[in-house]
mmCIF file of C-alpha atoms and ligand atoms in Angstrom:
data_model
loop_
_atom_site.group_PDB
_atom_site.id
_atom_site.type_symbol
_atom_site.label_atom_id
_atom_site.label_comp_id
_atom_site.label_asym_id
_atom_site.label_seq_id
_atom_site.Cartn_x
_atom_site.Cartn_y
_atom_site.Cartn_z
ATOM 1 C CA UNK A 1370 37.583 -45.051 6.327
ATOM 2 C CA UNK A 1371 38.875 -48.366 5.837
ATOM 3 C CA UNK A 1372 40.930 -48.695 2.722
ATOM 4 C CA UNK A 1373 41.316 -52.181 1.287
ATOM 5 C CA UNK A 1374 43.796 -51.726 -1.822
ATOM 6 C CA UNK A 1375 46.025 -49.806 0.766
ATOM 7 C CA UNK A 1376 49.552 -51.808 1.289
ATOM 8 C CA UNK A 1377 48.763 -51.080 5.503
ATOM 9 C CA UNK A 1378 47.396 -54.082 7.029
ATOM 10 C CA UNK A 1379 43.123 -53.398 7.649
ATOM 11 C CA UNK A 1380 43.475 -54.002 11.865
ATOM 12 C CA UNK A 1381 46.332 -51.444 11.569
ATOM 13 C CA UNK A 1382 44.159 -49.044 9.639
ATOM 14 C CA UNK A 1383 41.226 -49.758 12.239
ATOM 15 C CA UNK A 1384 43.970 -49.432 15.230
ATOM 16 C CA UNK A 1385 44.943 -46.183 13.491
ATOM 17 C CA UNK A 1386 41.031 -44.980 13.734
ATOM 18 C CA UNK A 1387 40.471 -45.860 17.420
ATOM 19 C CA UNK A 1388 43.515 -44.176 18.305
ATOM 20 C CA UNK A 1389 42.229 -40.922 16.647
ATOM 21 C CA UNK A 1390 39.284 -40.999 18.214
ATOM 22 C CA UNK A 1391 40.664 -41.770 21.697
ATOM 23 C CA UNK A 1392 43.291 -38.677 20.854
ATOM 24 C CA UNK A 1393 40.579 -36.374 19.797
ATOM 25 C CA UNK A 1394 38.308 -37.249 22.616
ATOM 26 C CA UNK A 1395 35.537 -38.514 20.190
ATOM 27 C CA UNK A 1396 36.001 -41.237 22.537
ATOM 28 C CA UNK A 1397 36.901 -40.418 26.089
ATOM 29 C CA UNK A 1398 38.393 -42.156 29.024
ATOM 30 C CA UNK A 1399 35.500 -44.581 30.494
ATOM 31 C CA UNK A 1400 33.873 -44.454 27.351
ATOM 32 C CA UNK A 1401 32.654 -47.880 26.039
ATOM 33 C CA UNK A 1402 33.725 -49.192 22.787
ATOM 34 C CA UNK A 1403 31.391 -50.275 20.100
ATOM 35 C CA UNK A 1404 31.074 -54.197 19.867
ATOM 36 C CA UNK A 1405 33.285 -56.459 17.621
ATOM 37 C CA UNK A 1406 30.079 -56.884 15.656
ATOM 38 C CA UNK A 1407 29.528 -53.011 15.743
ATOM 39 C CA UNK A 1408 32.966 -52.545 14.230
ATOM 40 C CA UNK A 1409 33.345 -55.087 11.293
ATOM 41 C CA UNK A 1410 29.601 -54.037 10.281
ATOM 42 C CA UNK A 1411 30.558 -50.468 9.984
ATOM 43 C CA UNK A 1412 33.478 -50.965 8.491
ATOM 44 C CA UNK A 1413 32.839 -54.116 6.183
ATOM 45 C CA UNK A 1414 35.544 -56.237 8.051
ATOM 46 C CA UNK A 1415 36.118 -59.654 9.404
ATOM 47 C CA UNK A 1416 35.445 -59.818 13.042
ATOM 48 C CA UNK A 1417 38.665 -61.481 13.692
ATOM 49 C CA UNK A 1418 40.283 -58.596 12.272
ATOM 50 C CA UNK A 1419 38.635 -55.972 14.427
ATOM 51 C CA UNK A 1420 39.893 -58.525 17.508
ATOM 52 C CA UNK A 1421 42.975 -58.390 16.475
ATOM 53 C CA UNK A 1422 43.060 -54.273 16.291
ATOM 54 C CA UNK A 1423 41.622 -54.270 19.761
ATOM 55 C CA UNK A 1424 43.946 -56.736 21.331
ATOM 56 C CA UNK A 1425 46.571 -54.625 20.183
ATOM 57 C CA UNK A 1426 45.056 -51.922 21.525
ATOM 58 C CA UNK A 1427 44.592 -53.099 24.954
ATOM 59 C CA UNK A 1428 48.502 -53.821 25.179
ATOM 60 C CA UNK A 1429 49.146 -50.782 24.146
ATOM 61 C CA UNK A 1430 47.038 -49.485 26.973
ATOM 62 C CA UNK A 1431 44.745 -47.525 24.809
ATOM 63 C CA UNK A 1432 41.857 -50.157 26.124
ATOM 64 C CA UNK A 1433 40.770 -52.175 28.537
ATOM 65 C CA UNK A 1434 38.202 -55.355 28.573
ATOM 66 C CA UNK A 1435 36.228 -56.089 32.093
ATOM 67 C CA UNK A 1436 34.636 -59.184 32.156
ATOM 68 C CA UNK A 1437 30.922 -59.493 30.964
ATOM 69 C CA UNK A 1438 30.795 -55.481 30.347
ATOM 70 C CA UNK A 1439 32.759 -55.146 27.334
ATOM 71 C CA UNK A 1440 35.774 -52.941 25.975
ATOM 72 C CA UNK A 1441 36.474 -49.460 27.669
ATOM 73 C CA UNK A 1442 38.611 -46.591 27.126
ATOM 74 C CA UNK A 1443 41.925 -46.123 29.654
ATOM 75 C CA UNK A 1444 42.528 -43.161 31.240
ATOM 76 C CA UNK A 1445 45.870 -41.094 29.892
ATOM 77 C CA UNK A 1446 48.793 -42.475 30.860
ATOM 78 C CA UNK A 1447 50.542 -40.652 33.672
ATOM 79 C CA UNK A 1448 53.525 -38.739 31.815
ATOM 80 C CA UNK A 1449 56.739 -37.863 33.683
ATOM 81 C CA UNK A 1450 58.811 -35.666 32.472
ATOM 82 C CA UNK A 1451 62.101 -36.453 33.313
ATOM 83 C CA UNK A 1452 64.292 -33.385 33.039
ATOM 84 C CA UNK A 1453 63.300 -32.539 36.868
ATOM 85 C CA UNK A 1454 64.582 -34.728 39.618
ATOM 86 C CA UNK A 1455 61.253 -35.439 41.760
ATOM 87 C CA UNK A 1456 59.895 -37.809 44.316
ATOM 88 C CA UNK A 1457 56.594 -40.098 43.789
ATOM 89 C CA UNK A 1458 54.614 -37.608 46.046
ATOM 90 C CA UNK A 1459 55.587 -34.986 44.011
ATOM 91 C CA UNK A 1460 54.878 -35.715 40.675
ATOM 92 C CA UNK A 1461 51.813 -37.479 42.025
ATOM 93 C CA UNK A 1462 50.941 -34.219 43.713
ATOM 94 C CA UNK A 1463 51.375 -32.120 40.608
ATOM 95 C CA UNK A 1464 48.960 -34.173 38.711
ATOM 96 C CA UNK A 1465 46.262 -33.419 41.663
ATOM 97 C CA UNK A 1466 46.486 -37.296 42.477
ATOM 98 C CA UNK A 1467 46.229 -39.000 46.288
ATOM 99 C CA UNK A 1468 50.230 -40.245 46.784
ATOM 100 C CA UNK A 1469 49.632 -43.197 48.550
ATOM 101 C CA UNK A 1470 52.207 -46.412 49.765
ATOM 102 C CA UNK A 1471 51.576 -50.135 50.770
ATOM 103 C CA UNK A 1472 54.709 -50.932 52.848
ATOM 104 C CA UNK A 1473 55.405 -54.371 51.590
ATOM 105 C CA UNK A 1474 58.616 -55.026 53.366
ATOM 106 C CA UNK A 1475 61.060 -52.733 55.581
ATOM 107 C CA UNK A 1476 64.151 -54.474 56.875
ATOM 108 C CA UNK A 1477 67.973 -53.867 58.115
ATOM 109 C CA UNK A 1478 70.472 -56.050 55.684
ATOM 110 C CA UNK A 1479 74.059 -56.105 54.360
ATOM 111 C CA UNK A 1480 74.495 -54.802 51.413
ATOM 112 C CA UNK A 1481 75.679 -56.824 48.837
ATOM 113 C CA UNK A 1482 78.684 -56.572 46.062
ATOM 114 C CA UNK A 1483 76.007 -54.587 43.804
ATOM 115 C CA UNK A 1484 73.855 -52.297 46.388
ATOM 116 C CA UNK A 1485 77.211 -51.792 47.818
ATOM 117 C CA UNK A 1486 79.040 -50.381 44.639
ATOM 118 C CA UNK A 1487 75.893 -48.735 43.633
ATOM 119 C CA UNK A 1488 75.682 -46.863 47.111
ATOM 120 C CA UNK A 1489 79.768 -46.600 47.091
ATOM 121 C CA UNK A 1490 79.762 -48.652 50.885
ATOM 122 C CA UNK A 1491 81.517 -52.109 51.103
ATOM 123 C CA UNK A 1492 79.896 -55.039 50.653
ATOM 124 C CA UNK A 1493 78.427 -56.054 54.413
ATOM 125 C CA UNK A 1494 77.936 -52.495 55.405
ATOM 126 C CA UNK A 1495 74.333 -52.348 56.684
ATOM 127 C CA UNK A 1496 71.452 -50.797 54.517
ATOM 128 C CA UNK A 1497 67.534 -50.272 54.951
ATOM 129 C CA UNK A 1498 65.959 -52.143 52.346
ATOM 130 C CA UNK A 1499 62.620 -50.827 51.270
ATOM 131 C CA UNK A 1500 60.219 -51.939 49.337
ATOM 132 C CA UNK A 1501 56.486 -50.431 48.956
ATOM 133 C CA UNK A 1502 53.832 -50.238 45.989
ATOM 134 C CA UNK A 1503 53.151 -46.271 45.393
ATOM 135 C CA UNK A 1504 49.174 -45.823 44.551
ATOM 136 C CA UNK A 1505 47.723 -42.680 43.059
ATOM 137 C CA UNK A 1506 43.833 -42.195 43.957
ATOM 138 C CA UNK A 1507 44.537 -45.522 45.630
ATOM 139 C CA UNK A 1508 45.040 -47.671 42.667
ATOM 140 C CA UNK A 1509 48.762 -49.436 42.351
ATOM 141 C CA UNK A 1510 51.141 -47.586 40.002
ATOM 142 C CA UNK A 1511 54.784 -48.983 41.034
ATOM 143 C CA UNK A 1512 57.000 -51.165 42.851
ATOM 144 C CA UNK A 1513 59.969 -49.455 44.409
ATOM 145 C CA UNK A 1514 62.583 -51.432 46.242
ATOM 146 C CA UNK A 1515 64.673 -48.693 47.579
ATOM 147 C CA UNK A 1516 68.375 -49.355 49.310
ATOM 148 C CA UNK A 1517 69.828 -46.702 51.636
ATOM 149 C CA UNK A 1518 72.639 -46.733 53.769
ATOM 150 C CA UNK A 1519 71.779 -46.871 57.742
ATOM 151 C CA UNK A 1520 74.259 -44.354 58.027
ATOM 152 C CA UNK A 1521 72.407 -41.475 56.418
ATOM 153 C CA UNK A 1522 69.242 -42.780 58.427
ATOM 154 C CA UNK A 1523 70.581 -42.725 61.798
ATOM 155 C CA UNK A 1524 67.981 -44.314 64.783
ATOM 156 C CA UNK A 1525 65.146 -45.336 62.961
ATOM 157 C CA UNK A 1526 62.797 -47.685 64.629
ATOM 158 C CA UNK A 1527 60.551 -49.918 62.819
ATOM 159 C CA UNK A 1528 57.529 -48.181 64.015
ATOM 160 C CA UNK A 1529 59.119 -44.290 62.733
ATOM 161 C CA UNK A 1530 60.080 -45.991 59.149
ATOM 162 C CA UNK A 1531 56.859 -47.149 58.947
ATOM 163 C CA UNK A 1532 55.884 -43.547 59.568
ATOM 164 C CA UNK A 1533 57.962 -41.885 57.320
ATOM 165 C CA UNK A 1534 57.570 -44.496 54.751
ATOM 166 C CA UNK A 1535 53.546 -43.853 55.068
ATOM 167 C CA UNK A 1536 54.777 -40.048 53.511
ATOM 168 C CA UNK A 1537 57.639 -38.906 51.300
ATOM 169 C CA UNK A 1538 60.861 -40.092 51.882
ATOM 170 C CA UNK A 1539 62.447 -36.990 49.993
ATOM 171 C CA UNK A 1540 60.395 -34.921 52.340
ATOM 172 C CA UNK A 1541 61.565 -37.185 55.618
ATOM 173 C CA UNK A 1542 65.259 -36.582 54.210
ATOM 174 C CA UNK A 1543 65.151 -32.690 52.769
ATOM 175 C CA UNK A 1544 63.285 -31.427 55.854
ATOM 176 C CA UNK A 1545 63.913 -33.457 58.668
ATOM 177 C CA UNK A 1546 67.627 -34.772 57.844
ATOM 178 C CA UNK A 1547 68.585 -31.558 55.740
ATOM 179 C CA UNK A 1548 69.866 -33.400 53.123
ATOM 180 C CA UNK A 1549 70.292 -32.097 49.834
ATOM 181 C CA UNK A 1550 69.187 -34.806 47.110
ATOM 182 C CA UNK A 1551 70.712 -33.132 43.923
ATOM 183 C CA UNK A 1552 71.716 -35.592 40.854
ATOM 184 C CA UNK A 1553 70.323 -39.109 39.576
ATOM 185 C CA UNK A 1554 71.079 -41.404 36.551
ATOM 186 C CA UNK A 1555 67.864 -43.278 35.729
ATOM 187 C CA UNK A 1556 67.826 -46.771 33.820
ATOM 188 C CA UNK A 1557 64.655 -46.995 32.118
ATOM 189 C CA UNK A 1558 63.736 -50.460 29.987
ATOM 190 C CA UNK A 1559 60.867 -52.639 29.014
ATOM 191 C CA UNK A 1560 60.012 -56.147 30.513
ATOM 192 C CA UNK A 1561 57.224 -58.425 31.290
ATOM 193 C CA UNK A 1562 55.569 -58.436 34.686
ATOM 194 C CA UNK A 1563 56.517 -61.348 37.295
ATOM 195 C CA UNK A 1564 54.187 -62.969 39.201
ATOM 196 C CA UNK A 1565 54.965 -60.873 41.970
ATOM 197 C CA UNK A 1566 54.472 -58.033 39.700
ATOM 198 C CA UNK A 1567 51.006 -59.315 38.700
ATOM 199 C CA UNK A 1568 49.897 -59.608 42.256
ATOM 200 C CA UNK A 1569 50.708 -55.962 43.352
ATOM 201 C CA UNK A 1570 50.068 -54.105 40.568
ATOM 202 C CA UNK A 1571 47.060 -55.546 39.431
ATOM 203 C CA UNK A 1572 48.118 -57.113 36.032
ATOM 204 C CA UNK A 1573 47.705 -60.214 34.502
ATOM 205 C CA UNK A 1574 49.778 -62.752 32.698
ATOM 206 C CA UNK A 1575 52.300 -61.024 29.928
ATOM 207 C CA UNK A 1576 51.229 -57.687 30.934
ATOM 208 C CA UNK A 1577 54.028 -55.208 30.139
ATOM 209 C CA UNK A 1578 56.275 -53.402 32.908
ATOM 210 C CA UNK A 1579 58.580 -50.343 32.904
ATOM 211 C CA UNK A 1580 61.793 -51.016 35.138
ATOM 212 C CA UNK A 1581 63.549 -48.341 36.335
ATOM 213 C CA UNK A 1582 66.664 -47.937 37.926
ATOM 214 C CA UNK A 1583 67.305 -44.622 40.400
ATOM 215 C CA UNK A 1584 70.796 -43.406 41.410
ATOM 216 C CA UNK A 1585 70.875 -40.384 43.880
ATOM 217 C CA UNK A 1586 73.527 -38.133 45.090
ATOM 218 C CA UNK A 1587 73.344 -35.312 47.634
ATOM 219 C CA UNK A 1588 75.157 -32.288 46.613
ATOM 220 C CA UNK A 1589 78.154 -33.056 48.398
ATOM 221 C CA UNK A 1590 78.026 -36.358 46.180
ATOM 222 C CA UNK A 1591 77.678 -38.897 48.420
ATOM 223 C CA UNK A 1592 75.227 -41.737 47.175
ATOM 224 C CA UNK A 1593 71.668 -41.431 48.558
ATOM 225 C CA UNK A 1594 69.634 -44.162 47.355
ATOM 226 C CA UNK A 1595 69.546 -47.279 44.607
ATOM 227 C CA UNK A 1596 66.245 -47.778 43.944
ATOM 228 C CA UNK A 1597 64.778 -50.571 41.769
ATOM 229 C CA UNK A 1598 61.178 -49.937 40.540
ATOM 230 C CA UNK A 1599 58.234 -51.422 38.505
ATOM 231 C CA UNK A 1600 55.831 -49.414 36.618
ATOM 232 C CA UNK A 1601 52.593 -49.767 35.290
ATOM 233 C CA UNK A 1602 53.363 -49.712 31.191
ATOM 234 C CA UNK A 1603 49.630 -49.322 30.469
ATOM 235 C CA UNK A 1604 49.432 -46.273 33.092
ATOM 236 C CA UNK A 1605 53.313 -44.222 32.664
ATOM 237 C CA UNK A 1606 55.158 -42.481 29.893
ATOM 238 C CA UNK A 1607 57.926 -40.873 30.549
ATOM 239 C CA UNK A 1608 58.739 -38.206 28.484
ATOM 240 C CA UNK A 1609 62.729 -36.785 27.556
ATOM 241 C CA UNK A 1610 63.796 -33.217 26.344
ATOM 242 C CA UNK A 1611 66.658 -33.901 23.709
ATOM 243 C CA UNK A 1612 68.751 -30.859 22.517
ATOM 244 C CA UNK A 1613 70.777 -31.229 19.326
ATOM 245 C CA UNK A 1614 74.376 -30.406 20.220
ATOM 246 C CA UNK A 1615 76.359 -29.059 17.156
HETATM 247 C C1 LIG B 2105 60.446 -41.779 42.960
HETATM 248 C C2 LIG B 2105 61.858 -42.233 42.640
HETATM 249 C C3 LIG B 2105 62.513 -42.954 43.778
HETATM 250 C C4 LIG B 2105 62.386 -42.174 45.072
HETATM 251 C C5 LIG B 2105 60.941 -41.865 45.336
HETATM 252 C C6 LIG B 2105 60.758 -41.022 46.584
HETATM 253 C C7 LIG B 2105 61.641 -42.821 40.225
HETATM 254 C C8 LIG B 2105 61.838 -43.822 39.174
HETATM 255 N N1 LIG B 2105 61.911 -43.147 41.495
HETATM 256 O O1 LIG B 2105 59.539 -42.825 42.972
HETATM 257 O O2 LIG B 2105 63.871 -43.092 43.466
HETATM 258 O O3 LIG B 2105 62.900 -42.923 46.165
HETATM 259 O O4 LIG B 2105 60.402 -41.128 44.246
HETATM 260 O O5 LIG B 2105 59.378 -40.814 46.719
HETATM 261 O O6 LIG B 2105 61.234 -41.750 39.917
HETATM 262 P P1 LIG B 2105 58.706 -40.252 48.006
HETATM 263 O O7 LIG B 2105 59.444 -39.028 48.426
HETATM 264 O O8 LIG B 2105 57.286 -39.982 47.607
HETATM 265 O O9 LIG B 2105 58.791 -41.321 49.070
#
């Protein structure tokens, strides 16, 4: 229940409840809220109160409102655990999810003083610079803008990219190339979707984003890939095993 003398705010105490539920599975994914009325009957709040528990919610990702129908449960977020290194098909894979990609742009450039550091080529030194939205079940999860040197992708036409980029491009390079893909470092940080963002993914104004940041090395330690990407904060949690080191 709702406790009034308590020194936690009431729409924390009610955002505390509906998170409960939705962790319990009183209330499941798809599952329609009761109405802002509903609420501040029940629980002998303000309705403005009860709004302001919900909004929260729905940033959070816990919720989301459609137009006209009302508030709804989210499906779990998507959790990766990051102490494997995997591809999008992969993990997509493992969850029993359709991989799919939107090739937004493929195209030959030189690399500049950054790609080029972060890819250990000089600056002007040619790379493929791809960038697609990854789906799962069809519905937009990421934007990756990957940089690779043309070197390790030798004779690619437009039309094969396109190809390959349709798939994996850790299967392409593991068991068509034989690379070995072995190590990354992985930047991981909050930030608020661009408009570019908003278009792709889906989102709307001051929706939140996960930016990531992919190094890769082959075993023999030669830079693979930079890859700048933007997920879906309402759909992906990543999720870190930490040992304590004595
Ligand atoms: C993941 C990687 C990305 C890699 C891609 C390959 C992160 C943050 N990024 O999305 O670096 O290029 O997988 O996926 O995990 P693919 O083999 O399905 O094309």
């Amino acid at each position: 229940m709702i406790d009034k003398n308590s020194p936690l705010p009431i729409y924390y105490q009610l955002e505390n409840k509906i998170r409960e539920m939705i962790d319990s599975e009183e209330l499941k994914p798809g599952d329609t809220l009761p109405s802002e009325r509903d609420l501040s009957e029940k629980y002998d709040i303000s309705r403005m109160t009860v709004r302001h528990a919900i909004n929260n919610l729905v940033h959070e990702g816990y919720l989301y409102r459609q137009k006209g129908k009302g508030t709804f449960v989210s499906q779990k977020k998507f959790e990766q655990n990051l102490h494997g290194l995997t591809s999008f098909t992969e993990d997509m894979k493992l969850r029993g999810l359709k991989p799919g990609n939107k090739l937004l742009n493929f195209n030959t450039i030189a690399a500049n003083e950054h790609v080029a550091k972060k890819l250990a080529i000089s600056p002007g030194d040619l790379v493929y610079k791809i960038q697609r939205v990854r789906l799962a079940d069809d519905n937009p999860i990421a934007i990756e803008t990957n940089y690779i040197s043309t070197d390790l992708l030798p004779d690619l036409t437009t039309e094969t990219m396109a190809t390959i980029l349709s798939g994996s491009l850790y299967d392409y390079a593991e068991s068509k190339l034989n690379l070995k893909i072995e190590n990354a470092q992985q930047i991981i940080e909050a930030s608020v979707a661009n408009d570019f963002e908003i278009e792709h993914l889906h989102l709307e104004d001051g929706d939140p984003i996960l930016l990531i940041e992919r190094n890769s090395q082959l075993s023999n330690g030669t830079p693979f890939e930079f890859v700048k990407s933007a997920y879906r904060a309402d759909q992906y949690k990543f999720i870190i095993d930490i040992k304590r080191n004595k």
